[in-house]
Structures are given as structure tokens and as C-alpha cells.
mmCIF file of C-alpha atoms in Angstrom:
data_model
loop_
_atom_site.group_PDB
_atom_site.id
_atom_site.type_symbol
_atom_site.label_atom_id
_atom_site.label_comp_id
_atom_site.label_asym_id
_atom_site.label_seq_id
_atom_site.Cartn_x
_atom_site.Cartn_y
_atom_site.Cartn_z
ATOM 1 C CA MET A 29 -36.823 11.636 -39.152
ATOM 2 C CA VAL A 30 -33.201 12.667 -39.804
ATOM 3 C CA GLY A 31 -32.214 16.333 -39.620
ATOM 4 C CA GLY A 32 -29.482 18.159 -41.523
ATOM 5 C CA HIS A 33 -26.752 17.071 -39.103
ATOM 6 C CA GLY A 34 -27.357 13.354 -39.383
ATOM 7 C CA LEU A 35 -29.015 13.220 -35.949
ATOM 8 C CA MET A 36 -32.395 11.662 -35.410
ATOM 9 C CA LYS A 37 -34.927 14.154 -34.108
ATOM 10 C CA ILE A 38 -37.101 12.783 -31.344
ATOM 11 C CA ARG A 39 -40.694 13.765 -31.923
ATOM 12 C CA TYR A 40 -42.010 12.308 -28.705
ATOM 13 C CA PRO A 41 -41.300 14.772 -25.863
ATOM 14 C CA LEU A 42 -42.028 12.142 -23.182
ATOM 15 C CA LEU A 43 -39.273 9.929 -24.604
ATOM 16 C CA ARG A 44 -36.516 12.513 -23.975
ATOM 17 C CA PRO A 45 -36.550 12.179 -20.152
ATOM 18 C CA VAL A 46 -36.552 8.370 -20.442
ATOM 19 C CA ILE A 47 -33.497 8.408 -22.721
ATOM 20 C CA LEU A 48 -31.742 10.968 -20.502
ATOM 21 C CA PHE A 49 -32.493 8.905 -17.346
ATOM 22 C CA THR A 50 -31.240 5.729 -19.048
ATOM 23 C CA LEU A 51 -27.991 7.422 -20.077
ATOM 24 C CA MET A 52 -27.446 8.913 -16.606
ATOM 25 C CA SER A 53 -28.168 5.571 -14.930
ATOM 26 C CA SER A 54 -25.717 3.703 -17.108
ATOM 27 C CA ILE A 55 -23.020 6.294 -16.417
ATOM 28 C CA GLY A 56 -23.664 6.158 -12.669
ATOM 29 C CA MET A 57 -23.759 2.369 -12.644
ATOM 30 C CA SER A 58 -20.524 1.857 -14.530
ATOM 31 C CA SER A 59 -18.112 -0.369 -12.658
ATOM 32 C CA PRO A 60 -16.825 1.477 -9.588
ATOM 33 C CA ARG A 61 -13.134 2.247 -9.390
ATOM 34 C CA HIS A 62 -11.396 -0.676 -7.692
ATOM 35 C CA GLN A 63 -10.621 0.281 -4.120
ATOM 36 C CA HIS A 64 -8.009 -1.531 -2.097
ATOM 37 C CA PRO A 65 -9.003 -3.042 1.245
ATOM 38 C CA PHE A 66 -6.315 -1.292 3.284
ATOM 39 C CA SER A 67 -3.919 1.624 3.312
ATOM 40 C CA LEU A 68 -0.340 1.822 4.588
ATOM 41 C CA PHE A 69 1.274 4.664 6.479
ATOM 42 C CA ILE A 70 4.832 4.658 7.810
ATOM 43 C CA ARG A 71 6.681 6.841 10.292
ATOM 44 C CA ALA A 72 10.358 6.898 11.211
ATOM 45 C CA VAL A 73 10.833 6.103 14.901
ATOM 46 C CA ALA A 74 13.831 8.479 14.890
ATOM 47 C CA PRO A 75 14.317 10.819 11.901
ATOM 48 C CA THR A 76 18.058 11.136 12.630
ATOM 49 C CA VAL A 77 20.292 8.289 13.828
ATOM 50 C CA LYS A 78 24.004 7.755 14.332
ATOM 51 C CA ILE A 79 25.944 5.291 12.178
ATOM 52 C CA GLY A 80 25.553 1.812 13.639
ATOM 53 C CA SER A 81 22.232 2.566 15.352
ATOM 54 C CA GLU A 82 19.073 0.745 14.367
ATOM 55 C CA VAL A 83 16.803 2.440 11.879
ATOM 56 C CA ARG A 84 13.198 1.558 12.692
ATOM 57 C CA ILE A 85 9.885 2.472 11.129
ATOM 58 C CA ASP A 86 6.375 2.117 12.461
ATOM 59 C CA VAL A 87 3.940 0.685 9.906
ATOM 60 C CA THR A 88 0.217 1.325 10.256
ATOM 61 C CA LEU A 89 -2.100 -0.815 8.152
ATOM 62 C CA ARG A 90 -5.677 0.564 8.148
ATOM 63 C CA ASN A 91 -8.757 -1.361 7.011
ATOM 64 C CA ILE A 92 -10.486 1.118 4.703
ATOM 65 C CA THR A 93 -13.449 -1.137 3.911
ATOM 66 C CA ASN A 94 -16.824 -1.352 5.597
ATOM 67 C CA HIS A 95 -16.297 -4.983 6.592
ATOM 68 C CA GLU A 96 -13.832 -7.048 8.608
ATOM 69 C CA ILE A 97 -10.756 -8.317 6.772
ATOM 70 C CA GLY A 98 -8.165 -10.916 7.793
ATOM 71 C CA ILE A 99 -4.519 -9.814 7.846
ATOM 72 C CA LEU A 100 -1.611 -12.213 8.325
ATOM 73 C CA SER A 101 0.212 -10.857 11.345
ATOM 74 C CA SER A 102 3.496 -12.620 11.926
ATOM 75 C CA ASP A 103 6.828 -11.280 10.743
ATOM 76 C CA PRO A 104 6.708 -7.766 9.253
ATOM 77 C CA GLU A 105 10.107 -8.181 7.568
ATOM 78 C CA SER A 106 8.529 -10.985 5.492
ATOM 79 C CA GLU A 107 5.095 -9.426 5.012
ATOM 80 C CA TYR A 108 6.237 -6.027 3.710
ATOM 81 C CA MET A 109 8.530 -5.165 0.835
ATOM 82 C CA VAL A 110 10.835 -2.408 2.055
ATOM 83 C CA GLU A 111 12.594 -0.032 -0.332
ATOM 84 C CA VAL A 112 15.510 2.117 0.826
ATOM 85 C CA ARG A 113 17.199 4.705 -1.402
ATOM 86 C CA ASP A 114 20.090 7.050 -0.688
ATOM 87 C CA ASP A 115 20.091 10.795 -1.394
ATOM 88 C CA GLN A 116 21.134 10.080 -5.014
ATOM 89 C CA GLY A 117 18.127 7.792 -5.561
ATOM 90 C CA ARG A 118 20.208 4.591 -5.583
ATOM 91 C CA MET A 119 18.929 1.489 -3.822
ATOM 92 C CA ALA A 120 20.768 0.850 -0.559
ATOM 93 C CA PRO A 121 22.676 -2.464 -0.511
ATOM 94 C CA GLU A 122 20.735 -5.366 0.985
ATOM 95 C CA SER A 123 21.990 -6.928 4.203
ATOM 96 C CA ASP A 124 22.972 -10.610 4.318
ATOM 97 C CA PHE A 125 19.787 -11.233 6.303
ATOM 98 C CA ASN A 126 17.624 -9.650 3.572
ATOM 99 C CA ARG A 127 19.347 -11.607 0.796
ATOM 100 C CA LYS A 128 18.721 -14.860 2.690
ATOM 101 C CA LEU A 129 15.134 -13.810 3.371
ATOM 102 C CA LYS A 130 14.518 -13.271 -0.358
ATOM 103 C CA ALA A 131 16.430 -16.335 -1.576
ATOM 104 C CA PRO A 132 14.297 -18.900 -3.458
ATOM 105 C CA GLY A 133 13.183 -21.725 -1.213
ATOM 106 C CA SER A 134 13.983 -19.877 1.980
ATOM 107 C CA ALA A 135 10.465 -19.059 3.061
ATOM 108 C CA ARG A 136 10.274 -18.260 6.751
ATOM 109 C CA ILE A 137 7.599 -20.255 8.432
ATOM 110 C CA ILE A 138 6.473 -18.770 11.682
ATOM 111 C CA THR A 139 4.425 -21.119 13.809
ATOM 112 C CA ASN A 140 1.242 -19.685 15.243
ATOM 113 C CA SER A 141 1.085 -16.953 12.576
ATOM 114 C CA PRO A 142 -2.389 -15.650 13.252
ATOM 115 C CA ILE A 143 -4.802 -14.152 10.813
ATOM 116 C CA TYR A 144 -5.634 -10.938 12.586
ATOM 117 C CA PRO A 145 -9.298 -9.917 12.183
ATOM 118 C CA LEU A 146 -9.249 -6.201 11.394
ATOM 119 C CA ARG A 147 -12.582 -4.461 11.825
ATOM 120 C CA PRO A 148 -13.648 -1.626 9.493
ATOM 121 C CA HIS A 149 -11.523 1.527 9.822
ATOM 122 C CA LYS A 150 -9.298 -0.036 12.517
ATOM 123 C CA THR A 151 -5.518 -0.342 12.338
ATOM 124 C CA LEU A 152 -2.774 -2.919 12.800
ATOM 125 C CA LYS A 153 0.549 -1.432 13.936
ATOM 126 C CA GLN A 154 3.880 -3.160 13.421
ATOM 127 C CA GLN A 155 7.525 -2.144 13.490
ATOM 128 C CA ILE A 156 10.302 -2.975 11.033
ATOM 129 C CA VAL A 157 14.030 -2.729 11.719
ATOM 130 C CA VAL A 158 15.035 -1.349 8.324
ATOM 131 C CA SER A 159 18.753 -1.390 9.126
ATOM 132 C CA GLY A 160 18.459 -5.166 9.535
ATOM 133 C CA LEU A 161 17.365 -5.394 5.878
ATOM 134 C CA TYR A 162 19.658 -2.802 4.279
ATOM 135 C CA GLU A 163 23.174 -1.528 4.827
ATOM 136 C CA MET A 164 22.713 2.011 6.109
ATOM 137 C CA SER A 165 26.233 2.727 7.334
ATOM 138 C CA THR A 166 26.975 5.640 4.995
ATOM 139 C CA PRO A 167 26.151 9.049 6.453
ATOM 140 C CA THR A 168 23.423 10.348 4.126
ATOM 141 C CA ARG A 169 19.707 10.938 3.815
ATOM 142 C CA TYR A 170 17.720 7.735 3.137
ATOM 143 C CA SER A 171 14.199 7.545 1.700
ATOM 144 C CA ILE A 172 12.175 4.584 2.936
ATOM 145 C CA SER A 173 8.853 3.207 1.725
ATOM 146 C CA VAL A 174 7.041 -0.091 2.094
ATOM 147 C CA SER A 175 4.494 -2.013 0.081
ATOM 148 C CA ARG A 176 2.393 -5.063 0.747
ATOM 149 C CA THR A 177 0.710 -7.551 -1.550
ATOM 150 C CA VAL A 178 -3.060 -7.749 -1.297
ATOM 151 C CA PRO A 179 -4.215 -11.377 -1.003
ATOM 152 C CA GLU A 180 -6.353 -12.675 -3.876
ATOM 153 C CA GLU A 181 -9.384 -13.063 -1.633
ATOM 154 C CA LEU A 182 -9.191 -9.308 -0.912
ATOM 155 C CA GLY A 183 -8.816 -8.285 -4.556
ATOM 156 C CA SER A 184 -5.049 -8.718 -5.224
ATOM 157 C CA GLY A 185 -2.599 -5.989 -6.184
ATOM 158 C CA VAL A 186 0.051 -4.098 -4.244
ATOM 159 C CA ILE A 187 -0.474 -1.262 -1.763
ATOM 160 C CA LYS A 188 2.306 1.296 -1.324
ATOM 161 C CA SER A 189 2.980 3.518 1.669
ATOM 162 C CA ASN A 190 4.110 7.091 1.937
ATOM 163 C CA THR A 191 7.861 7.769 1.920
ATOM 164 C CA VAL A 192 9.793 8.857 4.997
ATOM 165 C CA THR A 193 13.302 10.238 5.315
ATOM 166 C CA VAL A 194 15.897 9.117 7.842
ATOM 167 C CA ILE A 195 19.243 10.894 8.120
ATOM 168 C CA VAL A 196 22.244 8.810 9.193
ATOM 169 C CA VAL A 197 24.995 10.939 10.763
ATOM 170 C CA ARG A 198 28.486 10.326 12.155
#
């Protein structure tokens, strides 16, 4: 039977809970939001450095799943994409080393690059010499972040870290 508002009136009171349960179940069972397998956190080894000194960051990769995952653990400069911006938001110039590293056909092959088994909620810590990748010889405040590609077998995508600030002084 159709009421004045174009809605069908349900005359069977026992049917209402069944319909409500079915609707609630389908809402609750909708595809879960895709969650990445790991998170990235970075920390500046020294928040202030003198011109010409190395700028280093510690990178912590944490398995945020409930199962073991395999992480390639060889050369962090190749595994992570590092972004460095000056206090005006401009990208810092790449070093010669970084340009060669990114050049087509110049893949770095590290022998004995292990796949590190990372248990649930455990971390892998690595260090990157950022000043080896970017020219950081101008005294200013630099913002640094990293990202890492998620392998297809772990769901693909890109994970980004927090941003840290390093001040280069005279």
C-alpha cells in the first residue's frame, strides 16, 4: 500500500527489524577503507647545522598491519623519495649524486639486498644523508619529508612521512 508521500507502508511489524538489520549489515560490511601496510616517521639528527656539515635524518618505518611484511632494506637513498624545500617553499637544488641516482638506466644494484621480515607493529630504522642528495649550502630553514612506494604485493600506493625542519647557519 502506498501512502501520501509515495512511500510504501510496511504492514508486517516483524519485517521492519529484518529490513533494518539488513540495511545496517550492508553499511557495516561496505568495503573497509584501504589501510597502508606501514607508516613513516622522520626525525632530524641535528635540527641546526653549520654550512658544509652533513644534514641527516632518521627514518622509522613501522609495520602497522597484524601480519609480517617484507621490506627491501638496502640503500635508503634509493628506497625513499626525499623532498627538501627552502623557507620560501622552493625545492632545493639536487646534488650531482641525486641527479645520477635518478637518471634513466642508472639503477643502483646492491648485492645482498635483503628483504627484511618486519613483524606486526615493529620498526625498521634507517638514516639518510639529505645533504648528499640536495644542495643545502644556503643559510636558511629547510623542510624535509620522505615518501616510499608500497610494493604491489602489499597494496601499492605511496606513503608519506611527517615534515621536519633543519636550519642551516653560517
